[in-house]
Amino acid sequence: MSINMPQTDTVQRLLRREFLHQTGLGLGSIALSSLMADDGLLAGDAAATPAVLNPLAPRLPHFAGQARSVIQLFMAGGPSQLDLFDYKPALQKLDGQPIPDSYVKGKRFAFVTGVPKCLGTVRKFSRHGECGAEISELLPHIAGIADKITIVRTMHTENFNHGPAKLLAQTGSALFGRPTIGSWVLYGLGSESHNLPGFVVLTSGPRGPRGGSYLWSNGFLSSVYQGVPLRSKGDPILNLANPHSVQSDQQRRVLDAVRDLNTVRLETTGDQEIAARIASYEMAYRMQSSAPELTDLSQESQQTLDSYGAKPGEASFANNCLLARRLVERGVRFITLFHTDWDHHGNKGTDLQEGIERTCREVDQSCAALISDLQDRGLLDETLVVWGGEFGRTPVGEQRDVIGRDHHIDAYSVWLAGGGIQGGQTLGETDELGFYAQDRKQSFAIHDLQATILHCLGLDHRKLTYRFQGRDFRLTDVAGEVIQKALS
Amino acid sequence: MRFIALALLVLATAGAKLLASEAARPVDFARDVRPILESHCFDCHSGTEAESDLRLDLARSALDGGNSGPAVVPGKADESLLFLRVNTSVQDERMPPIDGGDPLSAEELAVIRHWIDQGAKVPQDETAAQARRTSDHWAFQPVVRPSADHLLGEWSSTRTARTPLTNPIDAFIAAKCYENNIAPSAEADRVTLIRRLSFDLRGLPPSVEEVDAFVADDRADVYEQLVERLLESPQYGERWARHWLDQARYADSEGYTNDVPRSIWPWRDWVIAALNRDQPFDEFIIDQIAGDLRPNPTVDQTVATGFHRNTQHNREGGSDPEQYRVERLADRVSTTADVLLGLTMGCARCHDHKFDPISQREFYQLYAFFDNSDEPEYRILTPEQRQQREELQQQIAALEKERHELEQRLREQLPKRTVLEPTTATSPGGATLQTQADHSLFVSDEQKKQLEATLLESDAGYVALRKQLDELRGREKQLVEGAPSTLVVQELAEPRTTYIHLRGDFLSRGRQVQPGTPAVLPPLTIAGERPTRMDLARWLVSPKNPLTPRVTVNRLWQAYFGRGLVETDNDFGTQGIQPTHRDLLDWLAAEFVAGGWSLKHMHRLILTSATYRQSSSARPELNEIDPRNLLLARQSRHRLEAEVVRDAALAASGLLSLKIGGASVYPPQPEGVLDSDRTWNVSTGEDRYRRGMYTYFWRTAPYPFLKAFDAPDSNTACTRRDRTNTPLQALMLLNDEVFVEAAQGLAARVLADQSLADDNARLERAFRLCISREPGESEIRRLGELLTAERAALPDDAAMPVTPAVERFPSGASRKERVAWTSVARALLNVDEFITRE
C-alpha cells in the first residue's frame, strides 16, 4: 500500500531549497561546511563525500574495497577451538596429564586453579574440501563450505573475562566509551539503505549477549551511528508499529499535519534542523512498512527456509542468518548477530558434551546456508562474513559438574568468508598443545582482525579517525596490521 | 683488509687499556658519565618532561629513577636498571631502542659500570631542586579578572534602539560582534523568553497561566523576578542535578556483564537538595570527593561521597577483584580530571601524556589519593530511626550484660554437676568423650561448647533472655534494612601503598608513588603529615586552581548557549580548542570564585544578560560571517534533552508528577528490552508519571526512550550530550506508549475544560499547552483540518489504546471525539517546536 504525499507549495519550496542546500549553492553552504567539520569529515578524511544534512549519507571508501556490507557472526561466550577447528594429537596423548610448567608458569586463568591438566577432544576431526581444512564432526555444514572460508587459528586477545573481552572485540578497547566496529564502519561509509538503519543487531540464544548495549554502542561518535537491535518478538524495531488500534490512514493524517506544521516553522525560523526533522519523520514512516516487510520470512521459498533451518515467527539464529541476508540485499552496511551460550565450562547444560553439540546444531547449518545463499545470489563477493567469539577455550580442563574448558586468550580460531577474503585456507598454527601460536609473528590480535575487516571495506584503519578529547582515535588504537594472507 | 683488521686490533687494545685505567681512577659524573648519557639518552630522558619520568641529566634524578624504580643502586652496577638496560643483549629490552640510536660502546659501558660500582657519587654542585614543570598554555595560567569597563557601551541590534550595557557579559560579547561588523540580535519575545527560561532552569515548559502572567506584567524588572522565581523552584535542583548526574555517570545498576541492581539514588537526591540550597560549588565538590574526611561527617556529607561510587563494578565469575578495583580507581581519576579540570588525564594511565604536560607518574599520584578508600554500603536512618536504633542498642547491651552474668553463674555450677564416673560418655552433640585416668572426661573445645550450650539451654531464665535478645536484634536488623541504602566512600585506617602500573598493567608494578597533584598546576597544600583526599578536594576547588572555575563556568555557558566558550569542554589541554572569548571566560571564572562559588549567582548573571535574551532566529547574513554562531550574535535553538522531552509531554497532558526524589521508577517500556531474567514491573499511581530523571537506568539495557534521545550510557563521565535527529526518535514520539498516553491526557484535558467554548478554543489551548505561544492562523487552520478529517474518517466506535489516562476523558465525550482529539494531540506532541528550546 502506498499513500501519496500531497506536495503543497511550501513543500515544493522546501524541496527546492534543500536541493540548493545539498548542492552547496544555497545560503546554507557555509553552514554545511561547518556541519561537516563537526563530523570530523573535512579534517579527518579528504576522500569522504559531503554528509549534507544526513550524516548517514553514503561516503566513498579510502580505496576500492571488495565488500560493501559486513555480517558479523559473534559467538558469544567463546567457542572451543580445540573441539571445532584446531586438532592437536599431542593434547590427546597428554589427556589427563599435568600440562608442562613451561606453558602455564605465571599464567592467570579466569577459573582454573591448582595444577592444570591437559584435556583432549572427544570429537573426530577430518579434512574437508579441496583445501583439506581440518574441521570437527560438530560442524558438518561448515565443513561443507571449507573451500569458501579462511580459518585463522592463531587469534589472541587480552582479557579473559567475557565483558571486557567482548568490549575489546567490538571496540578495540577493553575500556568503556569507545565506538563499536559497526559504528565506525557506518561513520566511515554511511548507509546505502534509505528506510532501514545502517547498523543492525540481531540476538539469539537462551539469553541476551550479556553486556547488552555496550556491544553496539556508538561510544564517542554521534549516536546516529549506534547499532539498532532488530527484535525477534514484537515489533522488529522498538515502537515501529502504530499504536494499538491506530489505522495506517489515521497515522498518515497525523504525520501530514506534523509535516505541514513543521514546514510552517521552518519558514519562520530558517533552522535547517527542522528540515532534517521532516526528513526523519518521512524515513520513520518508510521504516514502518519496510521493516515488517524485511522480517516477513514467509516471503522466502520453502527451499530457502529449509536450507537455513529457519521457521517464520521463531526466534532463532537460523532466522537471524536469513534476516542478515535480507538486510544485505537492502543495503544495510553492518549486521551483527550475537548467539550466546558458547561458555562451555562444564556446568550442567553448558558442557563439552551435549552443551556444545546443541550450540553447534543451532548455528552450523544456518552459517553454511548463509554463505551458500549469498553466493547463489551473487552477494558473497561484496559481503564480508566474520565468525568468532571474544576468546577461545583452554587446552586444559576445568572441573565443574563435569569437565569443561576455561576461557583461553592466547590462541583461538575465527573464520572469514566473502568480500575480499581468499577462501579455502587455514592460517596460523598453534603449538602442539594448542596453547600459543607456534610463531609469534603469525599470532593475530583483535586489532589485526579489525584492520582486516576495514580493509575489505576499502577503509584504511589508520585513516579512519575521529578526534575526541584532543586525540585522533582509531578502532585499532595504535596497532593493527591487515592479515594480508587472508585477502583474495 | 689486513689494514682494517690491524686498526681494529689497535682500537681494541686501546679500549682494554682504558678499561684498566678507569677502574683505578675515580669516575666523575659530570666529566665522564654525563657526556655519554647526553649522546645516547638525553633525547628522551632529560629535562622536566623526561619519558617514564626518568631524567638522566642530573645524577640525583638518575639515582632516584623513573616509573620503573631507582635506576641506580650505588656500588652495584649489575643490579642497576640503568646499566642493565644499556648492557643487555635482548633487543626488545635494550636502551636506546633499536630506532632510537646506537648502542653504547664497550668503553662507554665500562665508564657507567665504574661510576656505579664506585658508589655513584653525585657531583657536589648539583642541586637537589629539580626545575618545576612549566607550561605557557593559556589554561594553566592563573585566572586574572579582566576589566570590562573599557568595553561597556551599547547593545544595538538591527531592530531595536541602542540600550546601554550594564552586564559585563554583554560588553565582551558585543565588543567581539562589532569587531566583526555584526550586530547582536534583538531580544526574543516574551513567550520565547519564559519558555526558554523554564526549560533551562526547570526542564519543564511554562504553564499557560505563567506565560499569560509574564506577558501581561509591565513591571520593569519582571524578567529578573521570573529568573529569581525559577531559581527558587524545587525543579531547578532536579534540572541541574541531571547535568551533574551525566558527569558523575549515575545509573541504577552495576554495569559490566552481570549488571546487577544497586541502590545509590540517595546520592542523586542529595545532589538535587544541594543545588536547591545553592551549596557553594567548592563545598559541593569537597563533600563529594572527601565528605567522609570531614570532622564528624554528617549523613549528607557521607552520602555525598557516592559521587565516586557511580563507577561500574564487575562481578563476573572468574574476574580478579583487584583488577576491577583498579579499573574503578582509574575511572575516578579520569572522571575527576574530565569533570573538574577539563584534562584528559586518562591518557596518562599507560604512558606519559602525549600532548599535555602530565606524566604517568602524576596519574598514579592522583590515583594514590583514591587508593586508600573502602567502598561500603551505607544505611540512611532518619533522626527518629537513629534514636530508635540507639535505644535498641542500649537495651541489647543491658540484656547482654545480664545474660553474661547469668552465663557465668551457670558455668560455675558446671563442675558440681559432673559427679558421675562413666567409662565412656556421649555428648548431646553425639561426640564420644574419653574417660581420663582421673575419671574426668576429656572434652575438646568444641565438645565443651556443646556441653555448655546444652546446659545453658536447659535454664529457663537463660532461654527467656536469649529469646528477648534475638527479638531485639531482629528489630534492629529490620530497622536498618528497612532504611534506604546508598554507596559511599570511606577512608581506610591503614593506607595502601600505591605503585605506578607500568604500561597501565596492574600486575606490572613500577615505583612507589605518594599522593600528589600535577606539577604544572599550583602546588598542593597539605593539612597533615601525609596528603589526603581532603587535601586533594581542597586543591581542586582552591581559588588558585586555574582550571576548575574555568571549566565549571564554561559548562554553565554550554548549557545556556549549546556550546561552551571553550568548545572542547572536557579538554582544556593543548589539544583543546581555544576559547572564543577568553576574556569573558576568565571574567566569569573570577566572578564565580569572588561570588563565593555560588552557582545561582552565575545563573543569574548569565540569564539576565542581553546575550542570553537574544532571539535565536536564523539570520541569513550571519550564515556567511559566522555560520556556527561562535560570536553569539543570536541565541541558539536546540532540541530538548531526552528527559525534558518526556517531562514536557507529561506536563502538557497534565499527567506529570512533581514528586521529588526517592527510589527510581519504572514507566511503561516495550516488552523484550530486558533479558528474560530481569523484571520491569511498571510503576503505578503517580510513579508512572514521574520526571524522566527518575526512570530506572539499567546500564546494559537503558530505557529505550532515553537512549533514542541521546541520554548518556552512564559508563563514563559525559560532560556534553549529543543532539541527534533520527527516525527512531520519530517512532518513539509517534508510537511509544508513554506518548500515546500523554496524547490521550492532553486530549482529555482540553475536552474536559469547561472554559473552552468551541473547537477553536480547544485547539488553541492544546497548542499553547504544548508550545506556549499563540498559534498562527495557518497553524490553527491546519490543526482544524486534521480534526475535521479525523471526524470524517473515524467510525463511531473508534478504538484507542487503553491506558490509565483514558479515565480522564469527560464521560460525555464520544469515542470518536476522544480518538479525533487524541490524533490532534499526537500531532502537537510530534512537531519539532514542541521538543525544541528556542
PDB file of C-alpha atoms in Angstrom, chain B residues 657-791:
ATOM      1  CA  SER B 657       4.049  14.090  38.905  1.00  0.00           C
ATOM      2  CA  LEU B 658       6.301  16.660  40.546  1.00  0.00           C
ATOM      3  CA  LYS B 659       7.303  14.387  43.396  1.00  0.00           C
ATOM      4  CA  ILE B 660      10.985  14.857  44.093  1.00  0.00           C
ATOM      5  CA  GLY B 661      13.426  12.045  44.806  1.00  0.00           C
ATOM      6  CA  GLY B 662      13.125   8.511  46.067  1.00  0.00           C
ATOM      7  CA  ALA B 663      13.917   5.175  44.513  1.00  0.00           C
ATOM      8  CA  SER B 664      13.912   5.073  40.739  1.00  0.00           C
ATOM      9  CA  VAL B 665      10.687   4.170  38.976  1.00  0.00           C
ATOM     10  CA  TYR B 666       9.531   2.053  36.049  1.00  0.00           C
ATOM     11  CA  PRO B 667       7.415   3.872  33.486  1.00  0.00           C
ATOM     12  CA  PRO B 668       5.997   1.718  30.678  1.00  0.00           C
ATOM     13  CA  GLN B 669       8.536   0.419  28.210  1.00  0.00           C
ATOM     14  CA  PRO B 670       8.121  -2.002  25.305  1.00  0.00           C
ATOM     15  CA  GLU B 671       8.436  -5.666  26.149  1.00  0.00           C
ATOM     16  CA  GLY B 672      11.603  -7.530  25.352  1.00  0.00           C
ATOM     17  CA  VAL B 673      14.030  -4.701  26.114  1.00  0.00           C
ATOM     18  CA  LEU B 674      15.425  -6.547  29.098  1.00  0.00           C
ATOM     19  CA  ASP B 675      16.894 -10.023  29.225  1.00  0.00           C
ATOM     20  CA  SER B 676      14.319 -12.567  30.277  1.00  0.00           C
ATOM     21  CA  ASP B 677      15.771 -12.800  33.789  1.00  0.00           C
ATOM     22  CA  ARG B 678      15.225  -9.114  34.520  1.00  0.00           C
ATOM     23  CA  THR B 679      11.956  -7.652  35.614  1.00  0.00           C
ATOM     24  CA  TRP B 680      10.368  -4.317  34.856  1.00  0.00           C
ATOM     25  CA  ASN B 681       7.183  -4.038  36.854  1.00  0.00           C
ATOM     26  CA  VAL B 682       5.549  -0.913  35.528  1.00  0.00           C
ATOM     27  CA  SER B 683       5.049   1.614  38.294  1.00  0.00           C
ATOM     28  CA  THR B 684       1.534   2.533  39.249  1.00  0.00           C
ATOM     29  CA  GLY B 685      -0.090   5.698  40.514  1.00  0.00           C
ATOM     30  CA  GLU B 686       1.910   8.874  40.244  1.00  0.00           C
ATOM     31  CA  ASP B 687       5.164   6.932  39.847  1.00  0.00           C
ATOM     32  CA  ARG B 688       4.018   6.097  36.331  1.00  0.00           C
ATOM     33  CA  TYR B 689       4.304   9.794  35.515  1.00  0.00           C
ATOM     34  CA  ARG B 690       7.484  10.834  37.285  1.00  0.00           C
ATOM     35  CA  ARG B 691      10.087  13.037  35.653  1.00  0.00           C
ATOM     36  CA  GLY B 692      12.461  11.328  33.252  1.00  0.00           C
ATOM     37  CA  MET B 693      15.410  11.632  35.608  1.00  0.00           C
ATOM     38  CA  TYR B 694      13.788   9.135  37.971  1.00  0.00           C
ATOM     39  CA  THR B 695      13.472   6.393  35.374  1.00  0.00           C
ATOM     40  CA  TYR B 696      15.361   3.280  36.469  1.00  0.00           C
ATOM     41  CA  PHE B 697      18.564   3.083  34.445  1.00  0.00           C
ATOM     42  CA  TRP B 698      19.933  -0.365  33.626  1.00  0.00           C
ATOM     43  CA  ARG B 699      23.364   0.184  32.215  1.00  0.00           C
ATOM     44  CA  THR B 700      23.255  -2.724  29.785  1.00  0.00           C
ATOM     45  CA  ALA B 701      19.667  -2.142  28.740  1.00  0.00           C
ATOM     46  CA  PRO B 702      18.912   1.557  29.102  1.00  0.00           C
ATOM     47  CA  TYR B 703      15.340   2.799  28.905  1.00  0.00           C
ATOM     48  CA  PRO B 704      14.873   2.943  25.117  1.00  0.00           C
ATOM     49  CA  PHE B 705      13.270   6.354  25.046  1.00  0.00           C
ATOM     50  CA  LEU B 706      16.178   7.947  26.906  1.00  0.00           C
ATOM     51  CA  LYS B 707      18.714   6.233  24.681  1.00  0.00           C
ATOM     52  CA  ALA B 708      16.959   7.273  21.489  1.00  0.00           C
ATOM     53  CA  PHE B 709      17.190  10.909  22.567  1.00  0.00           C
ATOM     54  CA  ASP B 710      20.902  10.778  23.336  1.00  0.00           C
ATOM     55  CA  ALA B 711      20.876  10.310  27.083  1.00  0.00           C
ATOM     56  CA  PRO B 712      24.366   9.164  28.076  1.00  0.00           C
ATOM     57  CA  ASP B 713      25.035   5.476  28.651  1.00  0.00           C
ATOM     58  CA  SER B 714      26.486   6.221  32.117  1.00  0.00           C
ATOM     59  CA  ASN B 715      29.566   4.107  31.537  1.00  0.00           C
ATOM     60  CA  THR B 716      31.952   7.030  31.506  1.00  0.00           C
ATOM     61  CA  ALA B 717      31.597  10.662  32.501  1.00  0.00           C
ATOM     62  CA  CYS B 718      29.501  12.529  29.941  1.00  0.00           C
ATOM     63  CA  THR B 719      30.143  16.247  30.051  1.00  0.00           C
ATOM     64  CA  ARG B 720      28.300  17.158  26.864  1.00  0.00           C
ATOM     65  CA  ARG B 721      25.371  15.375  25.290  1.00  0.00           C
ATOM     66  CA  ASP B 722      24.944  14.668  21.666  1.00  0.00           C
ATOM     67  CA  ARG B 723      21.882  16.100  19.909  1.00  0.00           C
ATOM     68  CA  THR B 724      20.834  13.875  17.059  1.00  0.00           C
ATOM     69  CA  ASN B 725      17.798  13.872  14.870  1.00  0.00           C
ATOM     70  CA  THR B 726      16.807  10.339  13.880  1.00  0.00           C
ATOM     71  CA  PRO B 727      13.862   8.308  12.597  1.00  0.00           C
ATOM     72  CA  LEU B 728      13.981   6.255  15.795  1.00  0.00           C
ATOM     73  CA  GLN B 729      13.099   9.414  17.711  1.00  0.00           C
ATOM     74  CA  ALA B 730      10.138   9.924  15.402  1.00  0.00           C
ATOM     75  CA  LEU B 731       8.976   6.351  16.099  1.00  0.00           C
ATOM     76  CA  MET B 732       9.241   6.980  19.826  1.00  0.00           C
ATOM     77  CA  LEU B 733       7.198  10.159  19.790  1.00  0.00           C
ATOM     78  CA  LEU B 734       4.644   8.697  17.412  1.00  0.00           C
ATOM     79  CA  ASN B 735       4.140   5.261  18.848  1.00  0.00           C
ATOM     80  CA  ASP B 736       5.576   4.824  22.317  1.00  0.00           C
ATOM     81  CA  GLU B 737       3.006   4.011  24.953  1.00  0.00           C
ATOM     82  CA  VAL B 738       4.124   6.919  27.121  1.00  0.00           C
ATOM     83  CA  PHE B 739       3.487   9.361  24.315  1.00  0.00           C
ATOM     84  CA  VAL B 740       0.198   7.823  23.300  1.00  0.00           C
ATOM     85  CA  GLU B 741      -0.915   8.148  26.886  1.00  0.00           C
ATOM     86  CA  ALA B 742       0.322  11.733  27.056  1.00  0.00           C
ATOM     87  CA  ALA B 743      -1.664  12.499  23.901  1.00  0.00           C
ATOM     88  CA  GLN B 744      -4.770  10.994  25.483  1.00  0.00           C
ATOM     89  CA  GLY B 745      -4.154  13.028  28.612  1.00  0.00           C
ATOM     90  CA  LEU B 746      -3.795  16.201  26.569  1.00  0.00           C
ATOM     91  CA  ALA B 747      -6.940  15.443  24.570  1.00  0.00           C
ATOM     92  CA  ALA B 748      -8.871  14.688  27.731  1.00  0.00           C
ATOM     93  CA  ARG B 749      -7.574  17.870  29.320  1.00  0.00           C
ATOM     94  CA  VAL B 750      -8.963  20.170  26.640  1.00  0.00           C
ATOM     95  CA  LEU B 751     -12.179  18.212  26.266  1.00  0.00           C
ATOM     96  CA  ALA B 752     -12.785  18.406  29.993  1.00  0.00           C
ATOM     97  CA  ASP B 753     -12.044  22.123  30.221  1.00  0.00           C
ATOM     98  CA  GLN B 754     -15.431  23.793  30.552  1.00  0.00           C
ATOM     99  CA  SER B 755     -13.963  27.230  29.930  1.00  0.00           C
ATOM    100  CA  LEU B 756     -13.209  26.330  26.325  1.00  0.00           C
ATOM    101  CA  ALA B 757     -16.219  27.268  24.269  1.00  0.00           C
ATOM    102  CA  ASP B 758     -15.559  25.620  20.928  1.00  0.00           C
ATOM    103  CA  ASP B 759     -13.159  23.583  18.828  1.00  0.00           C
ATOM    104  CA  ASN B 760     -11.041  26.577  18.022  1.00  0.00           C
ATOM    105  CA  ALA B 761     -10.621  27.450  21.666  1.00  0.00           C
ATOM    106  CA  ARG B 762      -9.735  23.861  22.432  1.00  0.00           C
ATOM    107  CA  LEU B 763      -7.257  23.680  19.566  1.00  0.00           C
ATOM    108  CA  GLU B 764      -5.664  26.903  20.656  1.00  0.00           C
ATOM    109  CA  ARG B 765      -5.426  25.709  24.245  1.00  0.00           C
ATOM    110  CA  ALA B 766      -3.906  22.394  23.233  1.00  0.00           C
ATOM    111  CA  PHE B 767      -1.399  24.228  21.075  1.00  0.00           C
ATOM    112  CA  ARG B 768      -0.446  26.536  23.897  1.00  0.00           C
ATOM    113  CA  LEU B 769      -0.148  23.716  26.419  1.00  0.00           C
ATOM    114  CA  CYS B 770       2.486  22.228  24.132  1.00  0.00           C
ATOM    115  CA  ILE B 771       4.169  25.192  22.535  1.00  0.00           C
ATOM    116  CA  SER B 772       3.307  28.107  24.857  1.00  0.00           C
ATOM    117  CA  ARG B 773       2.821  30.740  22.164  1.00  0.00           C
ATOM    118  CA  GLU B 774      -0.420  31.576  20.384  1.00  0.00           C
ATOM    119  CA  PRO B 775      -0.813  29.543  17.217  1.00  0.00           C
ATOM    120  CA  GLY B 776      -0.618  31.327  13.902  1.00  0.00           C
ATOM    121  CA  GLU B 777      -3.617  31.413  11.638  1.00  0.00           C
ATOM    122  CA  SER B 778      -2.253  28.775   9.278  1.00  0.00           C
ATOM    123  CA  GLU B 779      -1.347  26.551  12.196  1.00  0.00           C
ATOM    124  CA  ILE B 780      -4.756  26.632  13.807  1.00  0.00           C
ATOM    125  CA  ARG B 781      -6.311  26.030  10.391  1.00  0.00           C
ATOM    126  CA  ARG B 782      -4.120  23.015   9.758  1.00  0.00           C
ATOM    127  CA  LEU B 783      -4.973  21.502  13.139  1.00  0.00           C
ATOM    128  CA  GLY B 784      -8.637  22.169  12.434  1.00  0.00           C
ATOM    129  CA  GLU B 785      -8.292  20.308   9.146  1.00  0.00           C
ATOM    130  CA  LEU B 786      -6.841  17.348  10.956  1.00  0.00           C
ATOM    131  CA  LEU B 787      -9.690  17.350  13.444  1.00  0.00           C
ATOM    132  CA  THR B 788     -12.248  17.533  10.643  1.00  0.00           C
ATOM    133  CA  ALA B 789     -10.540  14.771   8.694  1.00  0.00           C
ATOM    134  CA  GLU B 790     -10.462  12.546  11.752  1.00  0.00           C
ATOM    135  CA  ARG B 791     -14.137  13.081  12.446  1.00  0.00           C
TER     136      ARG B 791
END
